Coordinates of C-alpha atoms in Angstrom, one line a residue:
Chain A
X1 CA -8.0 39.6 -0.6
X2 CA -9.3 37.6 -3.6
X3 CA -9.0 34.7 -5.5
X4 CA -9.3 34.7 -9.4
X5 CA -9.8 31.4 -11.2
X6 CA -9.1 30.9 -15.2
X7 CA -10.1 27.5 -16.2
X8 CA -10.7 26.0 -19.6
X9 CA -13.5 23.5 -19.8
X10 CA -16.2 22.3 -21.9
X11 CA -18.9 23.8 -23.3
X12 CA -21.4 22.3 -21.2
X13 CA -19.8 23.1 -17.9
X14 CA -22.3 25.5 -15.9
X15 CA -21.2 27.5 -12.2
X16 CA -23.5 26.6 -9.3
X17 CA -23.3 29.5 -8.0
X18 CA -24.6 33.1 -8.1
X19 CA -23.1 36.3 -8.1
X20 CA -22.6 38.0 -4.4
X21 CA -23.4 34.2 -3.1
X22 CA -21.1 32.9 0.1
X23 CA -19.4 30.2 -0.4
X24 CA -17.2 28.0 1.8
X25 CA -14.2 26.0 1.2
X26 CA -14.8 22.6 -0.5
X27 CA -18.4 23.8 -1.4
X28 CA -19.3 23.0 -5.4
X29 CA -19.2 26.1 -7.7
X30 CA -19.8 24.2 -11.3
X31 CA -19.8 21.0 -12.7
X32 CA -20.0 19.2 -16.0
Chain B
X1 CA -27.2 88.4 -10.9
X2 CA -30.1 86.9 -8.6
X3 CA -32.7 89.3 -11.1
X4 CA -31.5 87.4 -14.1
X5 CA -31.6 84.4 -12.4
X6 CA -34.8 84.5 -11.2
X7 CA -36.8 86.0 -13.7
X8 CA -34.8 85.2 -17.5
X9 CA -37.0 82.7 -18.8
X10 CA -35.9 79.2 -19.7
X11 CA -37.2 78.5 -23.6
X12 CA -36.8 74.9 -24.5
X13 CA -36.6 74.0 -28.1
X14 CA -35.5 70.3 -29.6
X15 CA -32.3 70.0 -31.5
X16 CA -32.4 68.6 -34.7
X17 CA -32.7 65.0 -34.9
X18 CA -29.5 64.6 -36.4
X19 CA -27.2 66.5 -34.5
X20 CA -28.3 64.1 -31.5
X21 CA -27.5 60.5 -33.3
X22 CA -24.2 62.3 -34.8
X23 CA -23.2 63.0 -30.9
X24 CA -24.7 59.3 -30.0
X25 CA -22.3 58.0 -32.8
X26 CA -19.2 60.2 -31.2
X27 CA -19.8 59.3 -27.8
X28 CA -19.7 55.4 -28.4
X29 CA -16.6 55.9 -31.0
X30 CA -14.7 57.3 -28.2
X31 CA -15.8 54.8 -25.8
X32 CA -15.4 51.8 -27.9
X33 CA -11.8 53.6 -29.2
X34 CA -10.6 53.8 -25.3
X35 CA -12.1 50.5 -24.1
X36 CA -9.5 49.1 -27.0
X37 CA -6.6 51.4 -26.8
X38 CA -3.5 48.7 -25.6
X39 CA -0.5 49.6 -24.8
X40 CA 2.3 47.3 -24.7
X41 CA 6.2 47.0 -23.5
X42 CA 9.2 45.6 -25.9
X43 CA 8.1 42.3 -24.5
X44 CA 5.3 42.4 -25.3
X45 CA 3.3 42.3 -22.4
X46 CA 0.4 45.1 -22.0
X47 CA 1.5 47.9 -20.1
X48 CA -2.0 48.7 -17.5
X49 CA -1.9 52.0 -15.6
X50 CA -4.4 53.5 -13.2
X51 CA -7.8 54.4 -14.4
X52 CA -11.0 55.2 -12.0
X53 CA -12.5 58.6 -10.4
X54 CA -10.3 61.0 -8.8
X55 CA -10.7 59.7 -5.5
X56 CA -9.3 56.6 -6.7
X57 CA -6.2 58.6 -7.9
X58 CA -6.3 60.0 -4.4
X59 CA -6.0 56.5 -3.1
X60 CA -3.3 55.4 -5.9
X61 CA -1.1 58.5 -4.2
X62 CA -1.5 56.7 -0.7
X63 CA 2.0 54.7 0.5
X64 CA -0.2 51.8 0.4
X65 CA 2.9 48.8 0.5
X66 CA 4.1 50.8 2.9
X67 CA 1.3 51.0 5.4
X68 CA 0.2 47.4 4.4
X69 CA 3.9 46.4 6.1
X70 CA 3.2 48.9 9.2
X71 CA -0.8 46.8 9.6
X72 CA 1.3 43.4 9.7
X73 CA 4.1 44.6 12.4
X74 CA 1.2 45.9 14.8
X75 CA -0.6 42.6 13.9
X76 CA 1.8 40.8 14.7
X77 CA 2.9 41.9 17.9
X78 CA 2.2 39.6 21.0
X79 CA -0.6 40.2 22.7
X80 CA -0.8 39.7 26.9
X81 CA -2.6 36.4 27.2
X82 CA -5.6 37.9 29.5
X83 CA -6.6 40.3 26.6
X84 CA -7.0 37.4 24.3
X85 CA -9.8 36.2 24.5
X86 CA -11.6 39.1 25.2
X87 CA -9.9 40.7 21.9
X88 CA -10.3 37.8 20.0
X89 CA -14.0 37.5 20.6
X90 CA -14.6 41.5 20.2
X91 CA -13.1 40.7 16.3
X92 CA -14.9 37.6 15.7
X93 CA -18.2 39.1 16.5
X94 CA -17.8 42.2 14.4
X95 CA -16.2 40.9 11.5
X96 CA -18.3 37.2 12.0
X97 CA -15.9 34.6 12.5
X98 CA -17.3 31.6 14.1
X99 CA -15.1 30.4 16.5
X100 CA -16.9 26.7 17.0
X101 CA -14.8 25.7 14.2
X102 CA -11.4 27.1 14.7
X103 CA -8.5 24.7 15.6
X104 CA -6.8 25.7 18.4
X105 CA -10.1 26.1 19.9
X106 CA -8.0 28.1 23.2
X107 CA -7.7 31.6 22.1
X108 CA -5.0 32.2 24.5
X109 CA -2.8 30.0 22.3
X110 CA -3.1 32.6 19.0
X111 CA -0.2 35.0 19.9
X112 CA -1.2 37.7 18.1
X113 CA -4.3 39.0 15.9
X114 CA -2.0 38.1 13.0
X115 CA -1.9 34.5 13.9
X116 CA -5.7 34.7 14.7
X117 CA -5.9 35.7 11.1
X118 CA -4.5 32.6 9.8
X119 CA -6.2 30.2 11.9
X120 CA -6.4 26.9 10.8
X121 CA -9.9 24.6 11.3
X122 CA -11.3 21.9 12.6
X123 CA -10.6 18.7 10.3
X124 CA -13.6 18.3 8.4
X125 CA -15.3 21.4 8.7
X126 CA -15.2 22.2 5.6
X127 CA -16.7 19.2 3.9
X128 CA -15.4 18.4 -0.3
X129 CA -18.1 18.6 -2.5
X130 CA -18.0 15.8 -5.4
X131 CA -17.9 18.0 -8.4
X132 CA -15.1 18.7 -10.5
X133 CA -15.2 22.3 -8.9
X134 CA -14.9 23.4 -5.4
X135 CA -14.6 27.0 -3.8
X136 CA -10.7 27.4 -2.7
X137 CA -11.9 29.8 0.0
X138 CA -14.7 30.6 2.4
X139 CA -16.1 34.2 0.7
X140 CA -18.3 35.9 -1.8
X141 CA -18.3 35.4 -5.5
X142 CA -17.9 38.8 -6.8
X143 CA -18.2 37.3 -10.9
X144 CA -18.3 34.5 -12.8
X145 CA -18.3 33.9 -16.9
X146 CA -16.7 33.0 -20.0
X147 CA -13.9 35.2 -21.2
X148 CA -14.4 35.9 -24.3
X149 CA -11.5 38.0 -26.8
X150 CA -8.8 37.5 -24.3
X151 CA -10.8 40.1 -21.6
X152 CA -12.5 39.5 -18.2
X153 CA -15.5 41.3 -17.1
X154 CA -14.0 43.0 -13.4
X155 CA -18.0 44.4 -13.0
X156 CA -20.3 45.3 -15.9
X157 CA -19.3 47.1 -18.8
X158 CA -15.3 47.1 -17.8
X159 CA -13.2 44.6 -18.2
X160 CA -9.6 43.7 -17.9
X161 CA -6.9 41.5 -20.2
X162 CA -6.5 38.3 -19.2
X163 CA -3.0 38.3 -20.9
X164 CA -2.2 41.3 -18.5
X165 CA -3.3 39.3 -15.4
X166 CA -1.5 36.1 -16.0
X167 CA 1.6 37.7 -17.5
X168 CA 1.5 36.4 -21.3
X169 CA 2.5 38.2 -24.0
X170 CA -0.2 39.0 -26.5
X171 CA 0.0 36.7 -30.0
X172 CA 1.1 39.4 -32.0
X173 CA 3.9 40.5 -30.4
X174 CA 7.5 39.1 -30.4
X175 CA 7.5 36.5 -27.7
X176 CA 10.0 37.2 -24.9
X177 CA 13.9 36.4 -24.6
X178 CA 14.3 33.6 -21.8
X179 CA 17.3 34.6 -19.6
X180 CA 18.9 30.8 -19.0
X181 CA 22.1 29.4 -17.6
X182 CA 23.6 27.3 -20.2
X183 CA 24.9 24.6 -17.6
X184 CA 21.9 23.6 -16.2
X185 CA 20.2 23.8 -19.6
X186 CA 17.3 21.1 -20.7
X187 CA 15.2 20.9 -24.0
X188 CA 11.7 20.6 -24.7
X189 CA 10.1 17.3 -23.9
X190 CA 10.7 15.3 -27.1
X191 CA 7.0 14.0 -27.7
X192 CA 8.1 11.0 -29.4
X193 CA 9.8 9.3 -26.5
X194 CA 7.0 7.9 -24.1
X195 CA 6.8 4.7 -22.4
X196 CA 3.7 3.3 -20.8
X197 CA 2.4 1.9 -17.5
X198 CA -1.1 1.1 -16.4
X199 CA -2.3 2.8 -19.7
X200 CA -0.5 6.2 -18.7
X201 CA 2.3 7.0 -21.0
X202 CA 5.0 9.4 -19.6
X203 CA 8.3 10.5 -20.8
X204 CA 11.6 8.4 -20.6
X205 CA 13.6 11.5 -19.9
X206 CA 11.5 12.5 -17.3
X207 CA 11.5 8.9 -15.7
X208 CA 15.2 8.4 -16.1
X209 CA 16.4 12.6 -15.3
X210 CA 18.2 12.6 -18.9
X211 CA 18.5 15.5 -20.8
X212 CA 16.3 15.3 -23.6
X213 CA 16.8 15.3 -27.3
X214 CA 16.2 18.4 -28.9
X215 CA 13.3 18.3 -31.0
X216 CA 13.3 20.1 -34.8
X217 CA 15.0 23.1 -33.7
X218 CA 11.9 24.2 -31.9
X219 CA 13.1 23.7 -28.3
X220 CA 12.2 26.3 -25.8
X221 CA 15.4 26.1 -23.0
X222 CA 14.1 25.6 -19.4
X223 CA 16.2 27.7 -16.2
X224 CA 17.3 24.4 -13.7
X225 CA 18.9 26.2 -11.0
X226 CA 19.8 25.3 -7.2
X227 CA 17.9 25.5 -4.3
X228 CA 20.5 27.9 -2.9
X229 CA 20.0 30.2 -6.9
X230 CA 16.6 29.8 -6.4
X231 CA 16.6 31.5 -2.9
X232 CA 18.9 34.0 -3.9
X233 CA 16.9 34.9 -6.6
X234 CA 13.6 35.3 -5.1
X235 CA 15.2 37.5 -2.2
X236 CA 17.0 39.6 -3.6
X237 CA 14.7 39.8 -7.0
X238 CA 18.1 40.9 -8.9
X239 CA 18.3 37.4 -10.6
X240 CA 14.8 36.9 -11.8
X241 CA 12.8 40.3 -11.2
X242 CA 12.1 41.0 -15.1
X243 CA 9.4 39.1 -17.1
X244 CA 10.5 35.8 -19.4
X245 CA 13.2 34.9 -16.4
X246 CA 12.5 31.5 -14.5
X247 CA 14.1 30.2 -11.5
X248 CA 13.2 26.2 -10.0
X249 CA 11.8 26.7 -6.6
X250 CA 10.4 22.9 -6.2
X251 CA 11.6 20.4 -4.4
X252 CA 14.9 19.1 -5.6
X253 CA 14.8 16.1 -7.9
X254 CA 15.1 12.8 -6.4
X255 CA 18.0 11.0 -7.3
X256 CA 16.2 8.2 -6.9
X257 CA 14.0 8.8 -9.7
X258 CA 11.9 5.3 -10.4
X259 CA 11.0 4.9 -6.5
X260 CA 8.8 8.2 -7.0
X261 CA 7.7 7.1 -10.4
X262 CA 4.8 4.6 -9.3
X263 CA 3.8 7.3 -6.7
X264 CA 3.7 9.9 -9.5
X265 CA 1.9 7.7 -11.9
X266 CA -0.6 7.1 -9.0
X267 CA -1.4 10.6 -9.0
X268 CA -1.9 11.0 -12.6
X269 CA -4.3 9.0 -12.3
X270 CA -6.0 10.2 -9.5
X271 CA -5.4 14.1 -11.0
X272 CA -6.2 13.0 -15.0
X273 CA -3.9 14.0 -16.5
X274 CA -1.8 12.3 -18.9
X275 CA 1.6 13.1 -18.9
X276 CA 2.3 13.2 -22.6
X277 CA 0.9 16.5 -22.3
X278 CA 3.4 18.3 -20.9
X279 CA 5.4 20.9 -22.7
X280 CA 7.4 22.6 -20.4
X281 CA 7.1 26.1 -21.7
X282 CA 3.5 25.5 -22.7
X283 CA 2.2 29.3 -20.8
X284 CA 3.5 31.6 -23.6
X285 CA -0.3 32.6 -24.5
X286 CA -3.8 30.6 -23.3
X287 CA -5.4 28.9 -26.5
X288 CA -8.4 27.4 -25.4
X289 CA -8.9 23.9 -27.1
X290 CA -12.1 23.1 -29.8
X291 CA -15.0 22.0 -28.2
X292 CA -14.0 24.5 -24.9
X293 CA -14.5 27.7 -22.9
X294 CA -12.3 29.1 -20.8
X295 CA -14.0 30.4 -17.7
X296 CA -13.4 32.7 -14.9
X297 CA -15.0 33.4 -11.2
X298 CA -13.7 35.9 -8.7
X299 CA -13.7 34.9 -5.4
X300 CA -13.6 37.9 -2.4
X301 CA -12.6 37.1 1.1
X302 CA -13.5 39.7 3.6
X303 CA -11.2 40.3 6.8
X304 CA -13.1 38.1 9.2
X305 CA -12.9 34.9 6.3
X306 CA -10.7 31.8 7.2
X307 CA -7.8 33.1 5.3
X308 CA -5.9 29.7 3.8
X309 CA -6.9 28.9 0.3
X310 CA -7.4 25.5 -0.8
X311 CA -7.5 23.0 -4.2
X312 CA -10.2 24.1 -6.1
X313 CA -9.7 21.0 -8.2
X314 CA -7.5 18.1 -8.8
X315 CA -4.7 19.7 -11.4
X316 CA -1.1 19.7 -11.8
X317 CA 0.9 23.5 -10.8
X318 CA 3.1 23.7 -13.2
X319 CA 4.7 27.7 -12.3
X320 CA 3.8 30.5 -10.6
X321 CA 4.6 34.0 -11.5
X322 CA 5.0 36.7 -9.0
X323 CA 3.7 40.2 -10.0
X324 CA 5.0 42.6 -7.3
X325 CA 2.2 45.6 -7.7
X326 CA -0.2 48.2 -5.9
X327 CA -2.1 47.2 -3.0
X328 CA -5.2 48.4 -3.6
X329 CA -8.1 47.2 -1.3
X330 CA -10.3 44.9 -3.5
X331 CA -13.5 45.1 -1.6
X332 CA -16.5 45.2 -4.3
X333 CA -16.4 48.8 -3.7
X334 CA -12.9 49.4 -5.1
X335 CA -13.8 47.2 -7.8
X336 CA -16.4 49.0 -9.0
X337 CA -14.8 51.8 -9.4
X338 CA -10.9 51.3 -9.9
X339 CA -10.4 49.6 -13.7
X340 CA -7.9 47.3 -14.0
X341 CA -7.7 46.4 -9.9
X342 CA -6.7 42.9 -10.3
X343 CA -4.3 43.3 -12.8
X344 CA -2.5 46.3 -10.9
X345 CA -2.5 44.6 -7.5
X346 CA 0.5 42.1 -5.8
X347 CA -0.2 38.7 -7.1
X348 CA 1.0 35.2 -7.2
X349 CA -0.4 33.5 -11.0
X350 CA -0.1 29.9 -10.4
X351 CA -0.1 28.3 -13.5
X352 CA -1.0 24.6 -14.5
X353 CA -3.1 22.1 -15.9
X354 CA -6.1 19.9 -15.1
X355 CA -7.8 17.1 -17.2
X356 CA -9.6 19.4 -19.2
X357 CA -6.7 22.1 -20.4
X358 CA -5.4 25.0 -18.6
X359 CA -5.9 25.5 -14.9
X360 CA -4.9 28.7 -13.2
X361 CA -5.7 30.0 -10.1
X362 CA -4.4 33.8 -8.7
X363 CA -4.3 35.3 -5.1
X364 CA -4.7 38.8 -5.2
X365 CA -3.4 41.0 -2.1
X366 CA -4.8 43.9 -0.8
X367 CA -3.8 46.5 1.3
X368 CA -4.4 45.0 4.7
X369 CA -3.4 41.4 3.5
X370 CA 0.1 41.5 1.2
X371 CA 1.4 38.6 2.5
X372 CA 0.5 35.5 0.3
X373 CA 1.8 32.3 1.1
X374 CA 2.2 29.1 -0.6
X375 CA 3.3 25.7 1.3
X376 CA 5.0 24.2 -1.3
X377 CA 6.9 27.2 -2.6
X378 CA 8.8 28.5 0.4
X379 CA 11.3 30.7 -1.9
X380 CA 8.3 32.9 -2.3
X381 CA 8.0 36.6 -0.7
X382 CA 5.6 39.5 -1.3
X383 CA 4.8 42.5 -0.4
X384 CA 8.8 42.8 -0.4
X385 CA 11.0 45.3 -1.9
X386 CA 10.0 48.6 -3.4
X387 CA 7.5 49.3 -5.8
X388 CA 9.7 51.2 -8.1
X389 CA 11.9 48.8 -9.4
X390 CA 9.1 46.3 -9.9
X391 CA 7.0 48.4 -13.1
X392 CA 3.4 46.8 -13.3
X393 CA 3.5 44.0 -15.4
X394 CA 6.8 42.4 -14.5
X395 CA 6.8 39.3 -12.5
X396 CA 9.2 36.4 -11.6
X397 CA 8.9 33.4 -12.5
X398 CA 9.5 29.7 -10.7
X399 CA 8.9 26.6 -12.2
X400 CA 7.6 23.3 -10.0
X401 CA 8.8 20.9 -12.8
X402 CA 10.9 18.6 -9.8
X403 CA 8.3 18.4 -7.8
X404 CA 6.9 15.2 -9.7
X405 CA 8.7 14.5 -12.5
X406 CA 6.3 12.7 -14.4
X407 CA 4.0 15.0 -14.2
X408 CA 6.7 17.9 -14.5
X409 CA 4.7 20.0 -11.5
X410 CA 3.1 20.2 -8.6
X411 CA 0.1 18.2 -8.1
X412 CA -2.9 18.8 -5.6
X413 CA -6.1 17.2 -5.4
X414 CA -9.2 19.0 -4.7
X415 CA -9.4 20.1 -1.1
X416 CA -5.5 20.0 -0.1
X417 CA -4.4 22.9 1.6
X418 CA -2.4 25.3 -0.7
X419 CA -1.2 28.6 1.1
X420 CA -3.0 31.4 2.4
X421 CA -3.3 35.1 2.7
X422 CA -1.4 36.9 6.2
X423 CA -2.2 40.4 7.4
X424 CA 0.8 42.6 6.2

């Protein structure tokens, strides 16, 4: 199963995350 | 044979320099001529068939609803309590759950390997993180980016239409018919009546359960329709089964409207959202505001995951649309290979807000989880019904707008528990 997100933002919003990185519920993947 | 093979000599000689750039040029026409090639249907929505290697096509020819229904009946047969635990630790070591955190912590009280599946945790296990953010799931990010021309990068170099996966018709075609009952009809929200409390404005209608005031002859009519429609409509998927038709599945209105009002407004607050924002049929296409991106990440849950999904962010779920599709597995493997996957695959597209523009989030099934569940929606079902008379691209549609009815949808704050994923 998998879970798609499609968010609008602004510009200067970056992901903290990388791809094929484990992540766990509640755990930050981008901030402004 | 075997003489020629062996002893004709092979005599290599360059071709002329521009016969190769003239087959370059050829080669990238067609590519860039295919990657563009959209077809759509009289509603305008594009029309996405199966594309990949032929053992993908092998795979597509596979009863695969069929045997995802057969997984969640064995799954979710009782098991004899002695085998339990031993079963239940066999799975969690080869598929890595860690079973510290789940809540039952007595294995003998999960049933079945389909209840194990779903398994709730421990409170506070999962700790929020303060960002505006957060994963809705434990897993692996397959992809993450901007989307830019209306497509999202499945893996590199092949993409798929975001239109196509959220069910909006694309600008330049004619924008579907809404199906509507004319007795329970309602107009647009008139923009120009808002009242104000604590610095939050919200619509009088809304606060008072009026019918509003058409506004310029603009209005977009909205489906209101009884619990009992609702059900009807999602079972049976004769009422509501082709795109453009909506059905309510929220909770029905309050009659007593202003007691939920100071509750609601509360939440705006707490979501961020101001509630003169809301046009009810605001999802006909996703126009991203000056001064924004929209973004995408792809979240993959493999089978021995904690299987609810949660918030990602405080935001307001306005609809969800229910794509009955293929059940493809989704494992980065497939994805790789099978174009389109997300977009052909059974999924719920729940559509909303947050305080920076659109917010949508999508469950995709796959073939050994179909079942997706959402707490607040319990007129939902997939993985139901036959393939055939749900064509790929079709979905039905349920509106939230009396869950809250100032903020005309569903609202969540980061971290609440939202649904999950069941084997089957």
């Amino acid at each position: 199963s998998t879970i798609v997100l499609v968010f609008e933002a602004p510009h200067d919003f970056e992901f903290a995350v990388s791809a094929g990185q484990k992540v766990k519920v509640g755990q930050m993947l981008g901030d402004l | 044979l075997v003489e020629a093979w062996q002893n004709t000599p092979t005599k290599w000689y360059p071709l002329p320099v521009a016969a190769g750039a003239l087959l370059l040029i050829v080669i990238q026409y067609r590519r860039k001529s295919t990657a563009r090639e959209v077809v759509v249907d009289e509603h305008g929505h594009e029309v996405v068939k199966l594309k990949g290697p032929w053992h993908v096509h092998v795979i597509g020819a596979l009863p695969l609803r069929n045997l995802s229904r057969v997984w969640g009946y064995v799954n979710s047969l009782e098991l004899p309590v002695w085998f339990r635990p031993i079963g239940f630790r066999i799975y969690a070591a080869a598929f890595g759950c860690n079973l510290d955190e789940i809540d039952p912590p007595d294995l003998t009280q999960y049933a079945s390997l389909g209840e194990f599946f779903y398994r709730k945790l421990k409170d506070g296990a999962r700790p929020i993180a303060d960002a505006v953010l957060v994963s809705p799931a434990d897993g692996r990010v397959l992809h993450f980016g901007v989307i830019k021309d209306g497509r999202i990068e499945q893996v590199k170099g092949s993409t798929y239409s975001l239109d196509a996966l959220l069910g909006v018709a694309r600008p330049d075609s004619p924008a579907p018919t809404p199906v509507h009952f004319p007795e329970h009809e309602m107009s647009e929200v008139d923009h120009r009546h808002f009242a104000e409390i604590n610095g939050i404005e919200y619509s009088l209608h809304e606060l008072l359960g009026t019918p509003t005031p058409s506004s310029s002859g603009t209005s977009t009519p909205v489906v209101q329709s009884s619990p009992a429609h609702s059900e009807d409509a999602a079972h049976t998927g004769t009422a509501a089964k082709r795109s453009g038709e909506r059905i309510d599945a929220s909770v029905p209105r309050d009659q007593s409207i202003p007691e939920t009002v100071a509750q609601d407004v509360s939440m705006a607050t707490e979501v961020g959202i101001r509630p003169t924002a809301v046009r009810r049929d605001s999802f006909t296409s996703v126009r991203t505001k000056p001064g924004n991106n929209t973004y995408f990440i792809v979240i993959y849950l493999a089978p021995g995951d904690y299987h609810r999904f949660h918030s990602p962010a405080a935001w307001v779920v306005e609809r969800r649309r229910h794509f009955v599709g293929d059940l493809f597995s989704v494992s980065p493997w497939m994805a790789k290979r099978l174009e389109n996957l997300f977009v052909l695959n059974e999924r719920v597209a729940l559509l909303g807000r947050w305080k920076h523009g659109f917010f949508s989030m999508v469950p995709v099934g796959a073939t050994n989880v179909g079942s997706i569940k959402i707490n607040f929606d319990q007129t939902l079902r997939t993985n139901v019904g036959k393939r055939r008379d749900h064509p790929v691209g079709t979905f039905t549609e349920a509106v939230y707008s009396g869950a809250s009815p100032v903020l005309n949808g569903q609202p969540l704050m980061k971290g609440d528990e939202m649904g999950g994923f069941c084997l089957g």
